[in-house]
Amino acid sequence: MIDLLASRYTYVLMFVLLGIGIYMAIASENLVKKLIGVNLFQTAIFLFFVSMAYIDADGASAPIVPHHGEPGEVMVASPLPQVIVLTAIVVGIALTAVGLALIIRIYSEYGTLREDTLREVRADE
Amino acid sequence: MNSSLVDLLPPLLIVAPILAATLPIALGLRFDRTGWSVAAITTGALFAAAGYLASAVHAGGRVTHTLGGYPRTYGIQLVADQFSILIVLLVTGVATGVLAYTRRGGPRGNTFYTAYLLLVGGLLGISLTGDVFNLFVFLEISSLATYALVASGDGPESAVAALKYLILGTVAASMYLIGVAFVFMATGTLNMVELAEAIPNAERQTLIQAGFAFIVVGFATKVAQWPLHTWQPSAYEQAPDGATPLIAALVSTASAYAFGRLIVTVFEVDYLASMPRAASIVLTVGCVSVLAGTVLAVIQREVKRMLAYSSVSQFGLVIAAYGVVIAGGSETAFTGAAIHLVGHGILKAGLFLSAAIVATSYGARTVDEYAGLAKRRPVVAGAMAVLLFALVGVPPAVGFVGKWYIALGAVEAELWPVAAVIFLSTMLTLAYAARLLEKMYFTPAAGAASARGHGPSTVATDGGEQSDGERGSDGGDESAAEGREDRASDDGAVETPLAAGVSYDPTGGPGRDGPGRSPDPVSSGMVAVVVVAALVAVALGFAGGAFADFLEPFLTEVFN
C-alpha cells in the first residue's frame, strides 16, 4: 500500500485536486471562484493525462528526441497523451474566456458576483 | 462514383463550416449584413454534401478518412457509416431549415451567424469522428458555440442561464474526459475500432468499468437526464427564439448519438452486457428521466420551458432504449433509438420554431396566452397541432415509429417495466400536449386580454398611423374580438397587431414597408418552415421501415 502510494503519488495528488475543484465549483457562492474551481477540476485531469504517459515506464524521460544514445536505448514516455492534453488545454482556456465574459455581463447587469445575492436580485424582478 | 471525392467529404463537412464561421466577422468589417448569406450558402452546401455522402454510404458502405495519413493507432480517423450519416443529415437539414427562419425572424448580426456555423461544424464533428478524444474536442466546440448562442438572448437572464450551462457542461465534458483517460490507460489507444478490439482483452478491467461509469455521468448531463438536467430548461428558455430550435433539436441529440456510438462501437454490446450493473444503471437513468421529464413538463406554464422539459423525457426514451440494447442485445430497440433521435430533432425544431413565431407576432409565451391561436394563425396552429400529436406518438407520425420500435425491443427483451414506462409517458405527454391544443383550439381568444404586458417585445399600441382599418388598443374587448376576426382570414399575408394589448409596435421598423403600414414580423417563409417540419414529421413516420433497412448493414456489423 505504501509502495503503491509512493510510486503513484501523482494520481493521489490529481484526485485531491479534482475534489478541491469540484467542491469549489459547487460550494463557493462567488461566481469567479466557481469558475476557478471548474478550471482546477479540468487541470487535474490534464495532469492526470500527463502523469499517465509515464505509466509503464518508470524512470522514462520526457518524450523528446534525445541528444545522445542510440534509438531504442532511451526510455521515453508516451507522447500521445501529452499531445492531446495540449488540445484539451486550449479548449479549457476558451471555456474560461467565455465564462469570464459571461460573469462580466452578469456583474454589469446585476452588480454582484455572489450567487446568493444574484438569486435575491432576480427574485425581486 | 468518384471515390477520392467521397473520401474528402467527411473532413470537408467539418472544416468548411468552421472556416466559414470566420467570414461573417471578417466581412462584417466592410459590409453590414453578410452573415445570413454566408451561413445560408454554407449550410445549403453542407446539406447537399451530406446527401451525396449518404448516397455513397448507402451504396458502398462505410466511408473513412484518415487525417494527415497518420495510422489510426495514434492518428485521427473520420468515419461516415449508416448511423452517423443519419445524424449528419439531421444536423445539416435542421440547420438549413432554422436558417430559413432566421432570415426574417432573427436574431440578426454577424456574430450570431459565426456562432451558428461553429455550432454546426462542432456537431458534424461529433457525428463523424472515429476517435474518442477527438469526440471530446468537438463536444466542447459545439458547447462553446451553444453557450454563446444562449448568452445572446435578450436581457441579463440569458447570461445567468449560459453561465449555469457553461459550468455544468464543462464538468460533464470533463467527466467524459476522465472516462477516456481511464480507458486509454487500460488499452493504450483512442481510436474507436481499436478500442473495440482492445477493451475485452485489457488486463485492468476495473479501469474500464470506472471509465464507463464516468462516461455515463458525463453524457447523462450533456443529454440532460434527470436529475442532471437543471441547466437545460433555463438555457432553452433564455436563448433567442431563433436559436432555441437549433439548440434544442441538435445539441443534446448529438451527445445522445455519441453515447450510442460509444455503446455499440467502442464498448460493444456483448461486453457491456457482461459488465455488472451497466445495463441496469443506463436503464434506470433513462426510465426515471422519462417520467420526471413528463411530470415536470405538465406543470410548466411557459411554452418554451414545457417543451424543454419534454426534451428531458424524450431523451430519456433514447437512453432507456440504449439500456434495452445493452441488456437484451436488441437490434429493434437500437433502430428505435436512431429513429427517435432523428424524429425528435425534427419535432423539437418545428415546435420551437412555432413557439418563436407566436412569440414574435403576439408576444405570447405562456400556455394561457395561446388561447384562440387557431383562429388567428390557423396555419401555424395546425402545424403545431400535427407536431404535438407526433410528439405524443400518434400514428403515423415519426414520434410513434420511434416509440414503437423501442417498446417492441423492450418487449422482445422481456423488459416489461420499460414498456410500461413508455406507455405511461405517452399518457403524460398527451396531458401537456392536450393542454396546449385545448388552449389553441377551444379557448376563446378573449382570455388573451389577460396577457397584457407579458413578453419583452410587448409595446402598447398608441392607435397611431394604421391605415388598414385597424383601431388602437383603447377599444374594448368586443371590438378587439371583431378586429381579430377580420384578420383571421388573411393568415400569412399582412398580419396587423393584435389589438388586445399584446402587440407589435405599429410604428416600429420604419421604411421597410412604407409609412403607415405596420411591418409584418412573420413572413410567409417563416410559416412555411414550420409547415415543412410538420410534413416531414408525418412523412418520416411512413419511412420507419426504410430507416430499418438503411441501418441494416450497420446493425448486422455491430450486433454480429
XYZ file of C-alpha atoms in Angstrom:
685
model
C 0.000 0.000 0.000
C 2.752 2.417 0.998
C 4.732 1.322 -2.031
C 1.789 1.952 -4.254
C 1.288 5.412 -2.785
C 4.965 6.194 -3.149
C 5.092 5.180 -6.798
C 1.692 6.528 -7.767
C 1.599 9.629 -5.605
C 0.808 11.760 -8.671
C -2.561 10.045 -9.080
C -3.455 10.706 -5.475
C -2.489 14.332 -5.961
C -4.654 14.565 -9.079
C -7.712 13.262 -7.358
C -7.206 15.564 -4.390
C -7.073 18.461 -6.880
C -10.132 17.079 -8.656
C -12.036 17.010 -5.377
C -10.998 20.533 -4.429
C -12.017 21.789 -7.860
C -15.464 20.228 -7.875
C -16.045 21.314 -4.268
C -15.226 24.906 -5.185
C -17.485 24.757 -8.216
C -20.395 23.549 -6.098
C -19.940 25.216 -2.738
C -18.490 28.635 -3.474
C -21.074 31.389 -3.797
C -18.702 33.595 -5.721
C -19.073 33.130 -9.476
C -15.403 33.803 -10.227
C -14.344 31.255 -7.614
C -16.797 28.785 -9.113
C -15.096 29.210 -12.469
C -11.672 28.818 -10.837
C -12.985 25.589 -9.316
C -14.061 24.288 -12.715
C -10.638 25.240 -14.042
C -8.891 23.379 -11.245
C -11.071 20.365 -11.957
C -10.032 20.392 -15.603
C -6.386 20.995 -14.827
C -6.343 17.964 -12.531
C -7.497 15.852 -15.483
C -4.799 17.337 -17.696
C -2.154 16.488 -15.111
C -3.622 13.010 -14.864
C -3.090 12.557 -18.593
C 0.475 13.818 -18.382
C 1.466 11.586 -15.484
C -0.310 8.627 -17.071
C 2.099 8.824 -20.006
C 4.816 7.509 -17.687
C 2.671 4.606 -16.543
C 4.681 1.589 -17.605
C 7.962 3.329 -17.926
C 9.334 4.198 -14.549
C 12.263 6.481 -14.970
C 11.316 7.387 -18.514
C 12.393 10.780 -19.798
C 10.214 13.370 -21.440
C 9.185 12.425 -24.976
C 11.742 14.490 -26.885
C 14.428 13.230 -29.228
C 17.480 12.586 -27.023
C 20.845 14.254 -27.741
C 22.789 11.098 -27.060
C 22.242 7.417 -27.218
C 21.001 5.196 -29.973
C 17.304 4.945 -30.746
C 15.774 2.253 -28.630
C 18.200 2.775 -25.788
C 16.494 5.662 -24.081
C 13.141 5.065 -22.428
C 10.672 7.874 -23.191
C 7.155 8.487 -22.029
C 4.263 8.046 -24.458
C 3.895 11.300 -26.398
C 0.252 10.749 -27.330
C -1.442 11.760 -24.042
C 0.850 14.749 -23.751
C -0.062 15.912 -27.229
C -3.791 15.539 -26.742
C -3.639 17.364 -23.421
C -2.371 20.351 -25.362
C -5.664 20.403 -27.269
C -7.647 19.982 -24.083
C -5.789 22.925 -22.516
C -6.707 25.123 -25.476
C -10.347 24.119 -25.060
C -10.116 24.873 -21.340
C -8.735 28.353 -21.993
C -11.547 29.106 -24.438
C -14.104 27.958 -21.861
C -12.564 30.153 -19.176
C -12.664 33.129 -21.526
C -16.331 32.611 -22.352
C -17.160 32.053 -18.689
C -15.396 35.236 -17.613
C -17.146 37.207 -20.338
C -20.492 35.932 -19.044
C -19.524 36.851 -15.486
C -18.640 40.393 -16.600
C -22.071 40.669 -18.228
C -23.813 39.387 -15.101
C -21.821 41.793 -12.935
C -22.655 44.795 -15.098
C -26.346 43.888 -15.121
C -26.900 42.864 -11.509
C -23.938 44.484 -9.779
C -22.976 41.376 -7.871
C -20.717 38.376 -8.201
C -22.292 36.352 -5.433
C -24.772 33.672 -6.326
C -26.986 34.136 -3.252
C -27.284 37.892 -3.849
C -27.924 37.215 -7.516
C -30.767 34.881 -6.588
C -32.352 37.581 -4.418
C -31.966 40.258 -7.092
C -33.516 38.023 -9.725
C -36.365 37.018 -7.415
C -37.216 40.680 -6.863
C -37.548 41.402 -10.553
C -18.856 7.487 -58.233
C -15.546 9.237 -57.745
C -14.238 7.615 -54.590
C -11.481 10.135 -53.871
C -14.042 12.915 -53.771
C -16.259 10.976 -51.396
C -13.272 10.296 -49.137
C -12.693 14.019 -48.881
C -16.271 14.811 -47.889
C -16.088 13.906 -44.164
C -13.248 16.343 -43.367
C -14.787 18.973 -45.644
C -18.100 18.722 -43.812
C -16.321 19.635 -40.573
C -13.738 22.116 -41.834
C -15.981 24.112 -44.181
C -18.421 25.462 -41.546
C -15.621 26.188 -39.062
C -13.649 28.120 -41.676
C -16.792 29.827 -42.950
C -17.523 30.898 -39.369
C -14.726 33.441 -39.649
C -16.269 35.040 -42.735
C -19.277 36.844 -41.203
C -16.999 38.683 -38.767
C -14.299 39.379 -41.363
C -16.773 40.571 -43.993
C -18.683 42.422 -41.301
C -15.835 44.915 -41.158
C -16.738 46.088 -44.656
C -20.390 45.164 -45.151
C -23.317 45.365 -42.805
C -25.329 42.199 -43.226
C -23.423 39.385 -44.846
C -23.849 36.874 -42.025
C -27.042 35.313 -43.256
C -25.847 34.912 -46.837
C -22.596 33.251 -45.782
C -24.427 30.929 -43.401
C -27.085 30.112 -45.995
C -24.563 29.254 -48.705
C -22.507 27.150 -46.276
C -25.323 25.174 -44.695
C -27.036 24.679 -48.059
C -23.812 23.280 -49.488
C -23.338 21.135 -46.382
C -26.811 19.688 -46.745
C -26.124 18.830 -50.380
C -22.756 17.301 -49.461
C -24.374 15.301 -46.663
C -26.950 13.979 -49.112
C -24.219 12.956 -51.551
C -22.243 11.286 -48.765
C -25.395 9.492 -47.604
C -25.979 8.060 -51.057
C -22.335 6.940 -51.195
C -22.628 5.293 -47.770
C -25.876 3.652 -48.787
C -24.332 2.308 -51.968
C -20.867 1.330 -50.806
C -20.908 1.129 -47.029
C -18.650 2.983 -44.636
C -16.562 5.946 -45.846
C -13.419 6.638 -43.824
C -10.836 9.354 -43.976
C -7.529 9.186 -42.135
C -6.463 12.700 -41.262
C -2.952 13.575 -42.365
C -2.254 9.971 -43.341
C -1.312 9.035 -39.750
C -2.235 5.438 -38.941
C -5.296 5.107 -36.780
C -3.361 3.738 -33.795
C -2.349 7.297 -32.954
C -3.916 9.421 -35.699
C -7.477 10.607 -36.086
C -9.999 8.920 -38.315
C -13.251 10.332 -39.613
C -15.914 7.730 -40.264
C -19.241 8.068 -42.025
C -21.382 4.975 -41.645
C -25.126 4.406 -41.660
C -25.651 5.560 -38.080
C -23.527 8.697 -38.254
C -24.806 9.781 -41.667
C -28.348 9.883 -40.268
C -27.232 12.429 -37.674
C -25.228 14.350 -40.286
C -28.342 14.638 -42.444
C -30.397 15.724 -39.432
C -27.841 18.358 -38.389
C -27.445 19.883 -41.847
C -31.162 19.649 -42.634
C -32.350 21.270 -39.406
C -29.604 23.900 -39.631
C -30.779 24.842 -43.130
C -34.417 24.984 -42.039
C -33.757 27.110 -38.965
C -31.596 29.401 -41.070
C -34.507 29.955 -43.436
C -36.484 31.057 -40.389
C -33.833 33.484 -39.125
C -33.873 35.383 -42.446
C -36.860 37.361 -41.156
C -37.269 36.042 -37.631
C -33.793 36.930 -36.427
C -31.666 37.096 -34.366
C -29.578 39.107 -36.762
C -25.999 40.238 -36.662
C -22.822 38.732 -37.996
C -21.621 37.322 -34.681
C -24.790 35.257 -34.372
C -24.066 33.539 -37.666
C -20.448 32.951 -36.646
C -21.633 31.065 -33.572
C -24.240 29.314 -35.719
C -21.657 27.968 -38.163
C -19.271 26.990 -35.369
C -22.069 25.031 -33.751
C -22.872 23.226 -36.999
C -19.191 22.419 -37.514
C -18.850 21.063 -33.994
C -21.985 18.930 -34.305
C -20.841 17.464 -37.617
C -17.513 16.728 -35.951
C -19.262 14.832 -33.160
C -21.160 12.810 -35.751
C -18.213 11.932 -37.947
C -15.259 11.427 -35.645
C -13.886 7.965 -35.043
C -11.695 8.904 -32.114
C -12.838 9.202 -28.516
C -10.598 12.128 -27.639
C -11.491 13.990 -30.810
C -15.099 13.483 -29.752
C -14.341 15.422 -26.562
C -12.855 18.303 -28.563
C -15.880 18.530 -30.838
C -18.244 18.249 -27.870
C -16.526 21.276 -26.410
C -16.512 23.222 -29.692
C -20.244 22.766 -30.091
C -20.828 23.507 -26.385
C -18.818 26.737 -26.601
C -20.906 27.879 -29.556
C -24.069 26.935 -27.663
C -23.046 28.955 -24.593
C -22.504 31.954 -26.856
C -25.872 31.442 -28.556
C -27.710 31.127 -25.246
C -25.992 34.230 -23.894
C -27.028 36.253 -26.944
C -30.651 36.288 -25.771
C -32.339 39.490 -24.629
C -31.751 40.594 -21.107
C -29.333 39.586 -18.380
C -31.200 36.379 -17.513
C -29.682 34.733 -20.570
C -26.166 35.365 -19.242
C -27.069 33.644 -15.971
C -28.550 30.690 -17.856
C -25.491 30.476 -20.096
C -23.092 30.539 -17.143
C -25.018 27.763 -15.413
C -24.913 25.764 -18.631
C -21.199 26.501 -19.015
C -20.267 25.267 -15.552
C -22.394 22.108 -15.756
C -21.455 21.432 -19.369
C -17.765 21.789 -18.662
C -17.893 19.489 -15.667
C -19.847 16.973 -17.765
C -17.334 17.060 -20.607
C -14.532 16.726 -18.054
C -16.236 13.667 -16.598
C -16.242 12.183 -20.076
C -12.563 13.071 -20.396
C -11.764 11.217 -17.157
C -13.560 8.207 -18.584
C -11.486 8.456 -21.750
C -8.329 8.731 -19.634
C -9.201 5.547 -17.745
C -9.987 3.623 -20.893
C -6.822 4.905 -22.543
C -4.820 3.874 -19.501
C -6.130 0.330 -19.767
C -5.823 -0.052 -23.532
C -3.334 2.500 -24.872
C -5.442 3.615 -27.825
C -8.075 6.232 -28.570
C -9.438 5.007 -31.885
C -12.943 3.591 -31.609
C -12.298 0.492 -33.733
C -9.003 -0.268 -31.999
C -10.665 0.241 -28.619
C -13.394 -2.230 -29.518
C -10.699 -4.890 -30.012
C -8.599 -3.872 -27.033
C -11.272 -3.427 -24.365
C -12.338 -7.079 -23.841
C -8.674 -8.162 -23.774
C -7.468 -5.463 -21.394
C -5.776 -6.612 -18.223
C -7.211 -3.979 -15.900
C -10.966 -4.367 -16.266
C -11.706 -2.193 -13.237
C -10.254 0.798 -15.063
C -12.577 0.245 -17.997
C -15.592 -0.156 -15.749
C -14.733 3.059 -13.909
C -14.200 4.738 -17.261
C -17.610 3.683 -18.489
C -19.177 4.960 -15.264
C -17.619 8.387 -15.770
C -18.725 8.415 -19.412
C -22.301 7.614 -18.392
C -22.352 10.502 -15.911
C -20.827 12.878 -18.459
C -23.332 12.048 -21.161
C -26.268 11.958 -18.759
C -25.507 15.618 -18.052
C -24.884 16.552 -21.679
C -28.079 14.831 -22.825
C -29.980 16.452 -19.899
C -31.134 13.399 -17.994
C -32.915 13.850 -14.696
C -31.523 14.855 -12.174
C -28.626 16.331 -14.151
C -30.900 18.283 -16.498
C -31.049 21.506 -14.467
C -29.065 23.560 -16.972
C -31.380 22.735 -19.839
C -34.777 24.405 -19.248
C -33.343 27.829 -18.429
C -30.871 27.585 -21.319
C -33.635 26.735 -23.808
C -35.925 29.383 -22.370
C -33.400 32.216 -22.327
C -31.797 31.571 -25.711
C -33.065 33.817 -28.514
C -36.221 32.487 -30.137
C -34.412 31.848 -33.399
C -31.565 29.954 -31.744
C -33.568 27.687 -29.418
C -34.854 25.428 -32.236
C -31.308 24.711 -33.338
C -30.005 24.087 -29.817
C -32.997 22.002 -28.758
C -33.024 19.916 -31.907
C -29.340 19.228 -32.271
C -27.028 19.769 -29.306
C -28.352 17.088 -26.966
C -29.166 14.872 -29.953
C -25.520 14.863 -30.995
C -24.474 13.955 -27.437
C -27.048 11.177 -27.318
C -25.759 9.926 -30.659
C -22.196 9.957 -29.313
C -23.289 7.941 -26.284
C -24.960 5.373 -28.533
C -21.868 5.247 -30.699
C -19.703 4.513 -27.656
C -22.085 1.779 -26.538
C -22.322 -0.109 -29.811
C -18.975 0.598 -31.448
C -16.473 1.148 -28.642
C -17.582 -0.874 -25.636
C -19.759 -3.175 -27.712
C -22.994 -4.661 -26.535
C -21.699 -8.094 -25.557
C -19.003 -6.640 -23.360
C -21.350 -4.165 -21.645
C -23.899 -6.918 -21.072
C -21.282 -8.804 -19.068
C -20.296 -5.698 -17.122
C -22.001 -5.733 -13.724
C -24.939 -3.347 -13.459
C -24.065 -1.352 -16.609
C -27.406 -2.161 -18.214
C -29.486 -1.518 -15.125
C -27.825 1.859 -14.499
C -28.422 3.093 -18.050
C -31.977 1.730 -17.996
C -32.757 3.394 -14.668
C -31.360 6.766 -15.721
C -33.436 6.653 -18.902
C -36.712 5.488 -17.358
C -36.552 7.905 -14.425
C -35.891 10.775 -16.841
C -38.839 9.789 -18.995
C -41.210 10.023 -16.044
C -39.609 13.008 -14.281
C -39.374 14.967 -17.546
C -43.009 14.490 -18.487
C -44.273 15.253 -14.985
C -42.200 18.437 -14.874
C -43.422 19.386 -18.357
C -47.042 19.015 -17.315
C -46.698 21.571 -14.518
C -44.957 24.261 -16.610
C -46.695 27.465 -17.626
C -44.181 28.770 -20.144
C -44.425 27.040 -23.503
C -40.690 27.029 -24.188
C -39.989 25.663 -20.705
C -42.625 22.985 -21.155
C -41.043 21.898 -24.423
C -37.629 21.911 -22.747
C -38.790 19.514 -20.025
C -40.410 17.420 -22.714
C -36.920 17.032 -24.206
C -35.724 15.584 -20.895
C -38.309 12.834 -21.203
C -37.851 12.220 -24.924
C -34.095 11.805 -24.492
C -34.887 9.571 -21.532
C -36.618 7.294 -24.034
C -33.466 7.166 -26.150
C -31.263 6.403 -23.143
C -33.746 3.761 -21.980
C -33.545 2.254 -25.469
C -29.768 2.095 -25.094
C -30.340 0.301 -21.796
C -32.541 -2.225 -23.608
C -29.825 -2.605 -26.230
C -27.241 -3.391 -23.557
C -29.496 -5.660 -21.514
C -31.111 -7.553 -24.340
C -28.813 -7.029 -27.319
C -31.899 -5.778 -29.097
C -31.416 -4.502 -32.649
C -35.016 -3.319 -32.689
C -34.505 -1.032 -29.726
C -31.402 0.414 -31.333
C -33.278 1.141 -34.558
C -35.941 2.773 -32.408
C -33.350 4.935 -30.666
C -31.921 6.079 -34.011
C -35.367 6.884 -35.426
C -36.364 8.668 -32.243
C -33.198 10.779 -32.295
C -33.909 11.961 -35.835
C -37.659 12.295 -35.304
C -37.340 14.151 -32.027
C -34.838 16.539 -33.591
C -37.279 17.480 -36.335
C -40.249 17.669 -33.957
C -38.493 19.901 -31.446
C -37.131 22.157 -34.182
C -40.661 22.566 -35.565
C -42.261 23.119 -32.171
C -39.720 25.694 -31.014
C -39.986 27.457 -34.378
C -43.775 27.661 -33.978
C -43.328 28.968 -30.439
C -40.902 31.543 -31.840
C -43.416 32.656 -34.482
C -46.151 33.054 -31.888
C -43.811 34.940 -29.566
C -42.692 37.228 -32.399
C -46.166 38.096 -33.565
C -48.137 38.225 -30.301
C -45.555 38.130 -27.533
C -47.410 35.089 -26.214
C -45.131 32.881 -24.157
C -47.278 31.080 -21.599
C -49.771 28.326 -22.279
C -52.669 30.596 -21.273
C -51.643 33.228 -23.809
C -52.004 30.692 -26.604
C -55.783 30.913 -26.262
C -57.533 31.296 -29.583
C -54.384 30.909 -31.614
C -56.095 28.603 -34.083
C -58.375 31.444 -35.161
C -55.641 33.989 -35.538
C -52.976 31.836 -37.116
C -54.621 28.696 -38.457
C -51.588 27.524 -40.397
C -49.106 27.803 -37.525
C -51.605 26.353 -35.071
C -52.308 23.466 -37.444
C -48.628 22.695 -37.914
C -48.117 22.903 -34.179
C -51.016 20.531 -33.582
C -49.537 18.000 -36.000
C -46.140 18.290 -34.315
C -47.669 17.909 -30.852
C -49.568 14.805 -31.904
C -46.360 13.446 -33.392
C -44.608 14.135 -30.074
C -47.279 12.230 -28.199
C -46.818 9.355 -30.599
C -49.992 9.291 -32.640
C -49.525 7.161 -35.746
C -48.465 7.651 -38.493
C -46.074 10.376 -37.308
C -42.403 9.766 -36.649
C -42.788 10.040 -32.870
C -44.889 6.911 -32.964
C -42.454 4.882 -35.052
C -39.521 5.550 -32.720
C -41.532 4.691 -29.626
C -42.968 1.612 -31.306
C -39.548 0.175 -32.123
C -38.241 0.962 -28.636
C -41.272 -0.612 -26.963
C -41.074 -3.621 -29.286
C -37.407 -4.059 -28.396
C -38.243 -3.825 -24.699
C -40.942 -6.457 -25.035
C -38.638 -8.731 -27.049
C -36.001 -8.407 -24.337
C -38.739 -9.063 -21.751
C -38.086 -5.774 -20.011
C -41.717 -5.124 -19.202
C -41.106 -2.128 -16.892
C -39.606 -0.209 -19.821
C -42.650 -0.882 -21.970
C -44.848 0.266 -19.083
C -42.802 3.452 -18.683
C -43.150 4.222 -22.400
C -46.900 3.739 -22.189
C -47.197 5.889 -19.063
C -45.074 8.657 -20.545
C -47.257 8.676 -23.650
C -50.256 9.373 -21.440
C -48.440 12.152 -19.631
C -47.158 13.624 -22.893
C -50.742 13.710 -24.031
C -51.542 15.636 -20.858
C -49.305 18.580 -21.678
C -49.838 18.421 -25.428
C -53.612 18.362 -24.952
C -53.463 21.348 -22.614
C -51.800 23.414 -25.336
C -54.135 22.090 -28.030
C -57.167 22.871 -25.894
C -55.964 26.450 -25.409
C -55.274 26.910 -29.095
C -58.476 25.450 -30.447
C -61.184 25.548 -27.806
C -60.495 28.523 -25.567
C -61.823 31.814 -26.916
C -59.231 34.439 -27.596
C -60.782 36.960 -25.217
C -58.815 35.234 -22.497
C -55.707 36.565 -24.146
C -56.524 40.049 -22.942
C -55.303 38.996 -19.522
C -51.918 38.528 -21.113
C -51.474 42.283 -21.280
C -47.942 43.336 -20.561
C -46.209 39.988 -20.948
C -43.209 39.346 -23.080
C -40.255 41.575 -23.788
C -41.497 42.710 -27.205
C -44.759 43.993 -25.845
C -45.479 47.575 -26.736
C -48.896 49.066 -26.201
C -50.339 50.338 -29.404
C -50.985 54.024 -29.455
C -53.707 53.949 -32.051
C -51.465 55.965 -34.323
C -50.911 55.503 -38.015
C -52.807 52.432 -39.017
C -54.233 52.630 -42.471
C -55.830 49.245 -42.936
C -58.926 49.534 -40.805
C -57.208 48.731 -37.532
C -58.001 50.523 -34.306
C -55.848 51.375 -31.347
C -55.658 49.403 -28.146
C -58.042 51.720 -26.343
C -61.021 49.856 -27.746
C -62.992 47.437 -25.618
C -62.836 43.679 -25.754
C -65.800 43.316 -28.086
C -64.277 45.425 -30.775
C -60.990 43.679 -30.205
C -62.609 40.374 -30.998
C -64.125 41.927 -34.078
C -60.751 43.143 -35.304
C -59.329 39.718 -34.707
C -61.915 38.044 -36.848
C -61.102 40.392 -39.680
C -57.591 39.182 -39.556
C -58.366 35.520 -39.153
C -58.849 35.248 -42.881
C -55.518 36.613 -44.006
C -53.026 34.464 -42.188
C -49.701 34.550 -43.987
C -50.491 37.878 -45.584
C -50.038 41.164 -43.791
C -50.658 40.496 -40.129
C -51.684 43.556 -38.201
C -51.051 43.700 -34.496
C -53.431 42.134 -32.070
C -55.444 44.919 -30.568
C -55.785 43.306 -27.178
C -52.656 44.870 -25.846
C -50.141 42.169 -26.692
C -48.941 43.609 -29.906
C -46.182 44.556 -32.192
C -45.283 48.213 -32.335
C -47.036 49.533 -35.431
C -44.596 52.379 -35.790
C -41.549 50.127 -35.429
C -39.344 49.245 -38.345
C -39.961 52.368 -40.375
C -39.254 52.433 -44.043
C -39.360 48.788 -44.941
C -42.980 48.570 -45.899
C -43.565 52.242 -46.241
C -45.029 54.517 -43.593
C -48.436 53.902 -42.129
C -48.302 50.193 -42.713
C -47.253 48.003 -39.853
C -44.470 45.648 -40.852
C -45.387 42.025 -40.510
C -42.971 40.400 -38.101
C -43.823 36.991 -39.503
C -43.099 36.302 -43.135
C -44.744 33.514 -45.064
C -41.314 31.899 -45.325
C -41.180 31.516 -41.547
C -44.583 29.857 -41.543
C -43.532 27.650 -44.452
C -40.566 26.306 -42.467
C -42.884 25.168 -39.676
C -45.281 23.573 -42.136
C -42.407 21.740 -43.807
C -41.251 20.482 -40.395
C -44.754 19.144 -39.696
C -44.949 17.488 -43.112
C -41.511 15.902 -42.703
C -42.529 14.619 -39.262
C -45.517 12.859 -40.776
C -43.698 11.703 -43.909
C -40.861 10.173 -41.887
C -43.476 8.223 -39.962
C -44.157 6.224 -43.096
C -40.422 5.727 -43.591
C -39.901 3.625 -40.446
C -39.207 0.502 -42.470
C -36.857 2.415 -44.744
C -34.917 3.579 -41.691
C -34.571 -0.004 -40.518
C -33.401 -1.125 -43.951
C -30.917 1.716 -44.153
C -29.445 0.846 -40.752
C -29.410 -2.882 -41.510
C -25.736 -3.174 -42.627
C -24.612 -1.220 -39.557
C -26.728 -3.314 -37.235
C -25.515 -6.642 -38.586
C -21.975 -5.398 -38.137
C -22.253 -4.247 -34.521
C -24.606 -6.962 -33.330
C -22.836 -9.704 -35.310
